[in-house]
Amino acid sequence: MRVLDIGEVAERSGVVPSTLRYYEEIGLIASLGRRGLRRQFDGDVLLKLSLIAMGKAAGFSLEEIAGMFGRDGRPEIPRDQLRVRADELQRQMVELRTLRDVLRHVADCPAPSHLECPTFRKLMQAASRERLVYRPSRKSPRTR
Amino acid sequence: MRVLDIGEVAERSGVVPSTLRYYEEIGLIASLGRRGLRRQFDGDVLLKLSLIAMGKAAGFSLEEIAGMFGRDGRPEIPRDQLRVRADELQRQMVELRTLRDVLRHVADCPAPSHLECPTFRKLMQAASRERLVYRPSRKSPRTR
DNA sequence: GTACGAATTCAAGTCGACTTGAGGTCAAGC
DNA sequence: GCTTGACCTCAAGTCGACTTGAATTCGTAC
């Protein structure tokens, strides 16, 4: 693959240079070297950045994501860890669905106070049963 | 409803006192007053805390959540904002599904390098098309 | 009446993931 | 050969959501 300098990588990936530098600093990506001052990257970095973005979307921290690449920079993820995470995503989806339903109900329910609406209360209870609430939290990205 | 002091609220809600104080400080919840030093809360606060937790799970910031309650402390959420958010959750679910599939594939694929596996590449492209990657990010909670 | 434990205040610290800013350097185009 | 503009470094700042710590104040039980 082609060699790209940081500006090109930034443009093609949508990841700004400061972030690319930061990623390099923490060892998440590696540059081939410099041309003058400019960092040069292997074209592969674009796919790697996609993986990183996906990992973030999946709720992995950068540190965890870094742990998923072997020394050669290729993905090297413990398979069962992946399955565990996939299952977590599955559960997360279920939660989101419940939540979506709650929001939709609240948007449509004509009851003066939701606190008195039985449907609302039922959904809330469902949410609690699923332990949607009162969970230790952790970060993951979202859309704006 | 009963009057609870902060310790009870903490115990029954799972939200620690320091967080309750913080929530009061930023105006997210209100105490009835004090008994000695101790904050007293209306029992309703428990449901409110559930709503707050749900809101967080939905990716609302505390500020946004605060905006969802009227002066009387009752939920008072702009309905179309709710629908917008529900739709966002919907999209988020689709992303999570794709991501889950990618993870499962990676876990099962025997190819030496995923970068060379056509299925992997296809899934990645699907993810990109869904704009799973390269999105401005924002916080939301996750399970540990 | 005093000791205890739980709650209080307030300022400061933490965490992850970046961004910002000041001041410096270099390759390419004119 | 000089300007330009994109890049560089390094330290410090930011953001949201809390937590921590030190010093203090109560109500309750003995």
Tab-separated table of C-alpha atoms (C1' of nucleotides) in Angstrom:
chain	number	residue	atom	x	y	z
A	1	MET	CA	0.000	0.000	0.000
A	2	ARG	CA	0.884	3.580	-0.514
A	3	VAL	CA	2.670	5.778	1.936
A	4	LEU	CA	0.572	8.648	3.185
A	5	ASP	CA	1.620	11.632	5.151
A	6	ILE	CA	-0.325	12.726	8.144
A	7	GLY	CA	-2.360	15.324	6.326
A	8	GLU	CA	-3.565	12.796	3.833
A	9	VAL	CA	-4.410	10.322	6.540
A	10	ALA	CA	-6.336	13.008	8.345
A	11	GLU	CA	-8.251	13.957	5.283
A	12	ARG	CA	-9.081	10.430	4.220
A	13	SER	CA	-9.934	9.133	7.657
A	14	GLY	CA	-11.628	12.140	9.125
A	15	VAL	CA	-9.346	11.888	12.133
A	16	VAL	CA	-7.616	15.174	12.809
A	17	PRO	CA	-3.816	15.344	12.982
A	18	SER	CA	-3.716	16.134	16.675
A	19	THR	CA	-5.623	12.939	17.347
A	20	LEU	CA	-3.377	10.965	15.052
A	21	ARG	CA	-0.367	12.273	16.951
A	22	TYR	CA	-2.046	11.395	20.192
A	23	TYR	CA	-2.766	7.879	18.948
A	24	GLU	CA	0.822	7.491	17.954
A	25	GLU	CA	1.959	8.799	21.295
A	26	ILE	CA	-0.028	6.175	23.148
A	27	GLY	CA	1.145	3.474	20.794
A	28	LEU	CA	-2.159	2.858	19.110
A	29	ILE	CA	-0.828	3.480	15.661
A	30	ALA	CA	2.710	3.721	14.350
A	31	SER	CA	4.235	5.900	11.706
A	32	LEU	CA	6.775	4.628	9.230
A	33	GLY	CA	9.036	7.578	9.808
A	34	ARG	CA	9.267	11.158	8.713
A	35	ARG	CA	9.665	13.132	5.604
A	36	GLY	CA	11.245	16.197	7.011
A	37	LEU	CA	9.081	16.713	10.058
A	38	ARG	CA	6.045	15.046	8.655
A	39	ARG	CA	4.948	11.673	9.840
A	40	GLN	CA	4.495	9.119	7.124
A	41	PHE	CA	1.973	6.350	7.489
A	42	ASP	CA	1.363	3.124	5.719
A	43	GLY	CA	-1.968	3.087	3.907
A	44	ASP	CA	-3.020	0.279	6.217
A	45	VAL	CA	-3.451	2.823	8.923
A	46	LEU	CA	-6.760	3.776	7.387
A	47	LEU	CA	-8.246	0.382	8.028
A	48	LYS	CA	-6.713	0.383	11.447
A	49	LEU	CA	-8.374	3.680	12.178
A	50	SER	CA	-11.661	2.160	11.086
A	51	LEU	CA	-11.143	-0.653	13.522
A	52	ILE	CA	-10.296	1.822	16.228
A	53	ALA	CA	-13.445	3.777	15.515
A	54	MET	CA	-15.471	0.604	15.625
A	55	GLY	CA	-13.866	-0.426	18.851
A	56	LYS	CA	-14.734	2.903	20.363
A	57	ALA	CA	-18.280	2.586	19.153
A	58	ALA	CA	-18.353	-0.811	20.812
A	59	GLY	CA	-17.347	0.788	24.064
A	60	PHE	CA	-13.761	-0.373	24.189
A	61	SER	CA	-11.326	2.087	25.674
A	62	LEU	CA	-8.306	3.071	23.631
A	63	GLU	CA	-6.192	1.007	25.937
A	64	GLU	CA	-8.266	-2.085	25.328
A	65	ILE	CA	-8.207	-1.438	21.627
A	66	ALA	CA	-4.446	-1.130	21.727
A	67	GLY	CA	-4.348	-4.516	23.412
A	68	MET	CA	-6.132	-6.000	20.440
A	69	PHE	CA	-3.295	-5.457	18.042
A	70	GLY	CA	-0.234	-7.625	17.971
A	71	ARG	CA	3.291	-6.279	17.672
A	72	ASP	CA	2.996	-6.345	13.908
A	73	GLY	CA	0.058	-4.000	14.142
A	74	ARG	CA	-2.368	-6.594	12.953
A	75	PRO	CA	-5.558	-7.315	14.789
A	76	GLU	CA	-4.887	-10.056	17.277
A	77	ILE	CA	-7.826	-10.253	19.542
A	78	PRO	CA	-8.470	-13.044	22.013
A	79	ARG	CA	-11.448	-14.784	20.513
A	80	ASP	CA	-13.408	-15.410	23.646
A	81	GLN	CA	-12.964	-11.830	24.742
A	82	LEU	CA	-14.543	-10.884	21.461
A	83	ARG	CA	-17.447	-13.193	22.050
A	84	VAL	CA	-17.938	-11.805	25.518
A	85	ARG	CA	-18.005	-8.344	24.095
A	86	ALA	CA	-20.380	-9.367	21.358
A	87	ASP	CA	-22.725	-10.714	24.001
A	88	GLU	CA	-22.445	-7.493	25.918
A	89	LEU	CA	-23.385	-5.615	22.817
A	90	GLN	CA	-26.346	-7.906	22.488
A	91	ARG	CA	-27.508	-7.012	25.981
A	92	GLN	CA	-26.856	-3.390	25.341
A	93	MET	CA	-29.108	-3.592	22.324
A	94	VAL	CA	-31.914	-5.028	24.390
A	95	GLU	CA	-31.569	-2.158	26.827
A	96	LEU	CA	-31.622	0.366	24.094
A	97	ARG	CA	-34.760	-1.167	22.718
A	98	THR	CA	-36.510	-0.922	26.057
A	99	LEU	CA	-35.354	2.600	26.412
A	100	ARG	CA	-36.524	3.457	22.944
A	101	ASP	CA	-39.926	2.077	23.827
A	102	VAL	CA	-40.047	4.122	27.004
A	103	LEU	CA	-39.173	7.268	25.126
A	104	ARG	CA	-41.739	6.566	22.461
A	105	HIS	CA	-44.365	5.909	25.039
A	106	VAL	CA	-43.588	9.063	26.911
A	107	ALA	CA	-43.733	10.979	23.675
A	108	ASP	CA	-47.174	9.638	22.879
A	109	CYS	CA	-48.815	9.101	26.245
A	110	PRO	CA	-51.507	11.665	26.954
A	111	ALA	CA	-51.470	11.097	30.726
A	112	PRO	CA	-50.913	14.336	32.637
A	113	SER	CA	-48.069	12.889	34.644
A	114	HIS	CA	-46.152	9.867	33.498
A	115	LEU	CA	-45.636	8.908	37.065
A	116	GLU	CA	-49.287	7.971	37.121
A	117	CYS	CA	-49.445	6.199	33.797
A	118	PRO	CA	-49.542	2.430	34.252
A	119	THR	CA	-47.853	1.752	30.948
A	120	PHE	CA	-45.039	4.036	31.922
A	121	ARG	CA	-44.634	2.381	35.265
A	122	LYS	CA	-44.634	-1.013	33.638
A	123	LEU	CA	-41.922	-0.010	31.220
A	124	MET	CA	-39.903	1.485	34.014
A	125	GLN	CA	-40.150	-1.719	35.936
A	126	ALA	CA	-39.115	-3.682	32.893
A	127	ALA	CA	-36.147	-1.388	32.562
A	128	SER	CA	-35.237	-1.937	36.188
A	129	ARG	CA	-35.547	-5.674	35.850
A	130	GLU	CA	-33.156	-5.525	32.971
A	131	ARG	CA	-30.932	-3.567	35.250
A	132	LEU	CA	-30.980	-0.706	32.874
A	133	VAL	CA	-30.809	1.559	35.838
A	134	TYR	CA	-28.304	1.862	38.656
A	135	ARG	CA	-25.395	0.477	36.823
A	136	PRO	CA	-21.835	1.466	37.302
A	137	SER	CA	-21.204	3.490	34.207
A	138	ARG	CA	-18.492	3.620	31.679
A	139	LYS	CA	-17.840	5.665	28.654
A	140	SER	CA	-18.660	5.040	25.097
A	141	PRO	CA	-19.215	7.360	22.209
A	142	ARG	CA	-22.446	8.624	20.865
A	143	THR	CA	-23.799	10.531	17.987
A	144	ARG	CA	-24.393	14.222	18.255
B	1	MET	CA	-45.033	9.361	50.032
B	2	ARG	CA	-42.651	8.944	52.869
B	3	VAL	CA	-39.825	11.231	53.708
B	4	LEU	CA	-36.420	9.648	53.396
B	5	ASP	CA	-33.115	10.938	54.565
B	6	ILE	CA	-30.138	10.864	52.308
B	7	GLY	CA	-28.742	7.642	53.683
B	8	GLU	CA	-31.958	5.823	52.970
B	9	VAL	CA	-32.190	7.257	49.502
B	10	ALA	CA	-28.648	6.151	48.853
B	11	GLU	CA	-29.313	2.666	50.067
B	12	ARG	CA	-32.543	2.204	48.197
B	13	SER	CA	-31.436	3.787	44.972
B	14	GLY	CA	-27.867	2.600	44.854
B	15	VAL	CA	-26.764	6.173	44.265
B	16	VAL	CA	-24.110	7.194	46.752
B	17	PRO	CA	-24.619	10.248	48.957
B	18	SER	CA	-21.881	12.268	47.320
B	19	THR	CA	-23.630	11.843	43.995
B	20	LEU	CA	-26.970	12.777	45.510
B	21	ARG	CA	-25.421	15.938	46.890
B	22	TYR	CA	-23.888	16.630	43.530
B	23	TYR	CA	-27.248	16.156	41.829
B	24	GLU	CA	-28.838	18.528	44.269
B	25	GLU	CA	-26.070	21.039	43.721
B	26	ILE	CA	-26.665	21.097	39.994
B	27	GLY	CA	-30.405	21.292	40.533
B	28	LEU	CA	-31.246	17.865	39.227
B	29	ILE	CA	-33.026	16.812	42.368
B	30	ALA	CA	-34.271	18.813	45.328
B	31	SER	CA	-34.367	18.004	49.007
B	32	LEU	CA	-37.292	18.897	51.210
B	33	GLY	CA	-35.048	20.346	53.875
B	34	ARG	CA	-32.882	19.112	56.687
B	35	ARG	CA	-33.188	17.209	59.862
B	36	GLY	CA	-30.185	18.549	61.666
B	37	LEU	CA	-27.642	18.456	58.914
B	38	ARG	CA	-29.210	15.640	57.027
B	39	ARG	CA	-31.004	16.208	53.787
B	40	GLN	CA	-34.517	14.873	53.644
B	41	PHE	CA	-36.012	13.691	50.400
B	42	ASP	CA	-39.490	12.941	49.246
B	43	GLY	CA	-39.926	9.288	48.337
B	44	ASP	CA	-40.608	10.406	44.769
B	45	VAL	CA	-36.948	11.048	44.388
B	46	LEU	CA	-36.426	7.338	43.903
B	47	LEU	CA	-38.456	7.266	40.734
B	48	LYS	CA	-36.790	10.422	39.640
B	49	LEU	CA	-33.424	8.803	40.123
B	50	SER	CA	-34.610	5.922	37.974
B	51	LEU	CA	-35.544	8.346	35.273
B	52	ILE	CA	-32.177	10.003	35.586
B	53	ALA	CA	-30.437	6.669	35.281
B	54	MET	CA	-32.467	5.846	32.232
B	55	GLY	CA	-31.731	9.181	30.717
B	56	LYS	CA	-28.054	8.605	31.223
B	57	ALA	CA	-28.333	5.176	29.676
B	58	ALA	CA	-30.033	6.840	26.734
B	59	GLY	CA	-27.074	9.117	26.358
B	60	PHE	CA	-28.612	12.313	27.678
B	61	SER	CA	-26.279	14.523	29.644
B	62	LEU	CA	-27.272	15.520	33.143
B	63	GLU	CA	-27.974	18.968	31.862
B	64	GLU	CA	-30.347	17.665	29.259
B	65	ILE	CA	-32.013	15.467	31.800
B	66	ALA	CA	-32.446	18.410	34.120
B	67	GLY	CA	-34.170	20.219	31.287
B	68	MET	CA	-36.710	17.440	31.096
B	69	PHE	CA	-38.246	18.194	34.437
B	70	GLY	CA	-40.574	21.096	34.992
B	71	ARG	CA	-40.339	23.376	37.998
B	72	ASP	CA	-42.556	21.001	39.915
B	73	GLY	CA	-40.006	18.291	39.430
B	74	ARG	CA	-42.224	16.271	37.213
B	75	PRO	CA	-41.095	14.974	33.890
B	76	GLU	CA	-41.910	17.518	31.252
B	77	ILE	CA	-40.144	16.516	28.148
B	78	PRO	CA	-40.643	18.056	24.744
B	79	ARG	CA	-42.308	15.265	22.842
B	80	ASP	CA	-40.559	15.683	19.541
B	81	GLN	CA	-37.206	15.826	21.243
B	82	LEU	CA	-38.088	12.475	22.719
B	83	ARG	CA	-38.978	11.078	19.348
B	84	VAL	CA	-35.761	12.349	17.889
B	85	ARG	CA	-33.877	10.656	20.656
B	86	ALA	CA	-35.827	7.453	20.225
B	87	ASP	CA	-34.886	7.459	16.567
B	88	GLU	CA	-31.283	8.011	17.488
B	89	LEU	CA	-31.453	5.045	19.778
B	90	GLN	CA	-32.865	3.084	16.903
B	91	ARG	CA	-29.909	3.949	14.745
B	92	GLN	CA	-27.562	3.221	17.566
B	93	MET	CA	-29.070	-0.228	17.846
B	94	VAL	CA	-28.471	-0.902	14.184
B	95	GLU	CA	-24.853	0.087	14.637
B	96	LEU	CA	-24.464	-2.140	17.605
B	97	ARG	CA	-25.882	-5.025	15.642
B	98	THR	CA	-23.393	-4.545	12.854
B	99	LEU	CA	-20.645	-4.267	15.345
B	100	ARG	CA	-21.765	-7.388	17.127
B	101	ASP	CA	-21.677	-9.210	13.810
B	102	VAL	CA	-18.200	-7.978	13.091
B	103	LEU	CA	-16.989	-9.133	16.467
B	104	ARG	CA	-18.602	-12.506	16.071
B	105	HIS	CA	-17.106	-12.913	12.672
B	106	VAL	CA	-13.668	-11.964	13.835
B	107	ALA	CA	-14.034	-14.408	16.688
B	108	ASP	CA	-14.866	-17.229	14.336
B	109	CYS	CA	-13.000	-16.472	11.165
B	110	PRO	CA	-10.036	-18.740	10.639
B	111	ALA	CA	-8.287	-16.412	8.183
B	112	PRO	CA	-4.727	-15.630	9.239
B	113	SER	CA	-5.288	-11.909	8.981
B	114	HIS	CA	-8.701	-10.348	9.032
B	115	LEU	CA	-7.479	-7.675	6.767
B	116	GLU	CA	-7.457	-10.277	4.056
B	117	CYS	CA	-10.749	-11.909	4.835
B	118	PRO	CA	-13.421	-10.843	2.371
B	119	THR	CA	-16.227	-11.278	4.868
B	120	PHE	CA	-14.438	-9.029	7.294
B	121	ARG	CA	-13.870	-6.409	4.678
B	122	LYS	CA	-17.469	-6.578	3.646
B	123	LEU	CA	-18.663	-6.082	7.194
B	124	MET	CA	-16.274	-3.220	7.659
B	125	GLN	CA	-17.599	-1.573	4.564
B	126	ALA	CA	-21.127	-2.065	5.776
B	127	ALA	CA	-20.103	-0.450	9.015
B	128	SER	CA	-18.619	2.476	7.153
B	129	ARG	CA	-21.700	2.875	5.043
B	130	GLU	CA	-23.765	3.038	8.170
B	131	ARG	CA	-21.341	5.680	9.281
B	132	LEU	CA	-20.460	3.634	12.279
B	133	VAL	CA	-16.998	4.998	11.998
B	134	TYR	CA	-15.667	8.517	11.996
B	135	ARG	CA	-18.420	10.109	13.922
B	136	PRO	CA	-18.019	12.944	16.295
B	137	SER	CA	-18.315	11.257	19.609
B	138	ARG	CA	-20.183	11.949	22.756
B	139	LYS	CA	-20.474	10.256	26.057
B	140	SER	CA	-22.864	7.677	27.279
B	141	PRO	CA	-22.615	5.055	29.961
B	142	ARG	CA	-21.790	1.434	29.572
B	143	THR	CA	-21.624	-1.748	31.525
B	144	ARG	CA	-18.404	-2.898	33.053
C	1	DG	C1'	-22.669	14.784	79.173
C	2	DT	C1'	-20.006	12.549	76.163
C	3	DA	C1'	-18.697	9.468	72.649
C	4	DC	C1'	-19.972	7.668	68.155
C	5	DG	C1'	-21.248	7.455	63.613
C	6	DA	C1'	-23.226	9.420	59.890
C	7	DA	C1'	-23.774	13.579	57.493
C	8	DT	C1'	-22.068	18.130	56.411
C	9	DT	C1'	-19.138	21.815	53.525
C	10	DC	C1'	-15.761	23.256	50.247
C	11	DA	C1'	-11.986	22.944	47.499
C	12	DA	C1'	-9.395	20.102	44.942
C	13	DG	C1'	-8.485	15.890	42.488
C	14	DT	C1'	-9.506	12.183	38.902
C	15	DC	C1'	-10.357	9.951	34.492
C	16	DG	C1'	-10.203	9.353	29.423
C	17	DA	C1'	-9.652	11.341	25.253
C	18	DC	C1'	-8.464	14.811	23.234
C	19	DT	C1'	-7.618	20.012	22.032
C	20	DT	C1'	-5.201	24.311	22.318
C	21	DG	C1'	-1.444	27.457	22.185
C	22	DA	C1'	3.069	29.224	21.856
C	23	DG	C1'	7.041	28.980	19.556
C	24	DG	C1'	9.897	26.380	16.153
C	25	DT	C1'	11.057	23.772	11.539
C	26	DC	C1'	10.955	22.307	7.001
C	27	DA	C1'	9.764	21.276	1.637
C	28	DA	C1'	7.984	23.293	-2.142
C	29	DG	C1'	6.650	27.018	-5.147
C	30	DC	C1'	7.647	31.436	-6.875
D	1	DG	C1'	16.594	32.496	-1.644
D	2	DC	C1'	12.585	33.622	0.583
D	3	DT	C1'	7.826	33.102	1.776
D	4	DT	C1'	4.159	30.160	2.843
D	5	DG	C1'	1.663	26.816	5.015
D	6	DA	C1'	1.484	22.528	6.891
D	7	DC	C1'	3.655	20.251	10.170
D	8	DC	C1'	6.294	19.853	14.567
D	9	DT	C1'	6.924	19.631	20.188
D	10	DC	C1'	5.546	20.076	24.802
D	11	DA	C1'	2.955	21.615	28.434
D	12	DA	C1'	-1.268	22.850	29.824
D	13	DG	C1'	-6.201	23.146	29.400
D	14	DT	C1'	-11.009	21.150	28.797
D	15	DC	C1'	-15.202	18.501	29.608
D	16	DG	C1'	-18.641	15.896	32.289
D	17	DA	C1'	-19.571	13.482	36.162
D	18	DC	C1'	-18.217	12.493	40.028
D	19	DT	C1'	-14.970	11.312	44.184
D	20	DT	C1'	-11.881	12.408	47.888
D	21	DG	C1'	-10.210	14.566	51.980
D	22	DA	C1'	-9.931	17.533	55.832
D	23	DA	C1'	-12.225	19.807	59.138
D	24	DT	C1'	-16.826	20.254	61.366
D	25	DT	C1'	-21.644	19.455	63.218
D	26	DC	C1'	-25.407	16.886	64.551
D	27	DG	C1'	-28.776	13.283	66.697
D	28	DT	C1'	-28.817	9.241	69.371
D	29	DA	C1'	-27.332	5.801	72.648
D	30	DC	C1'	-25.197	5.008	76.749
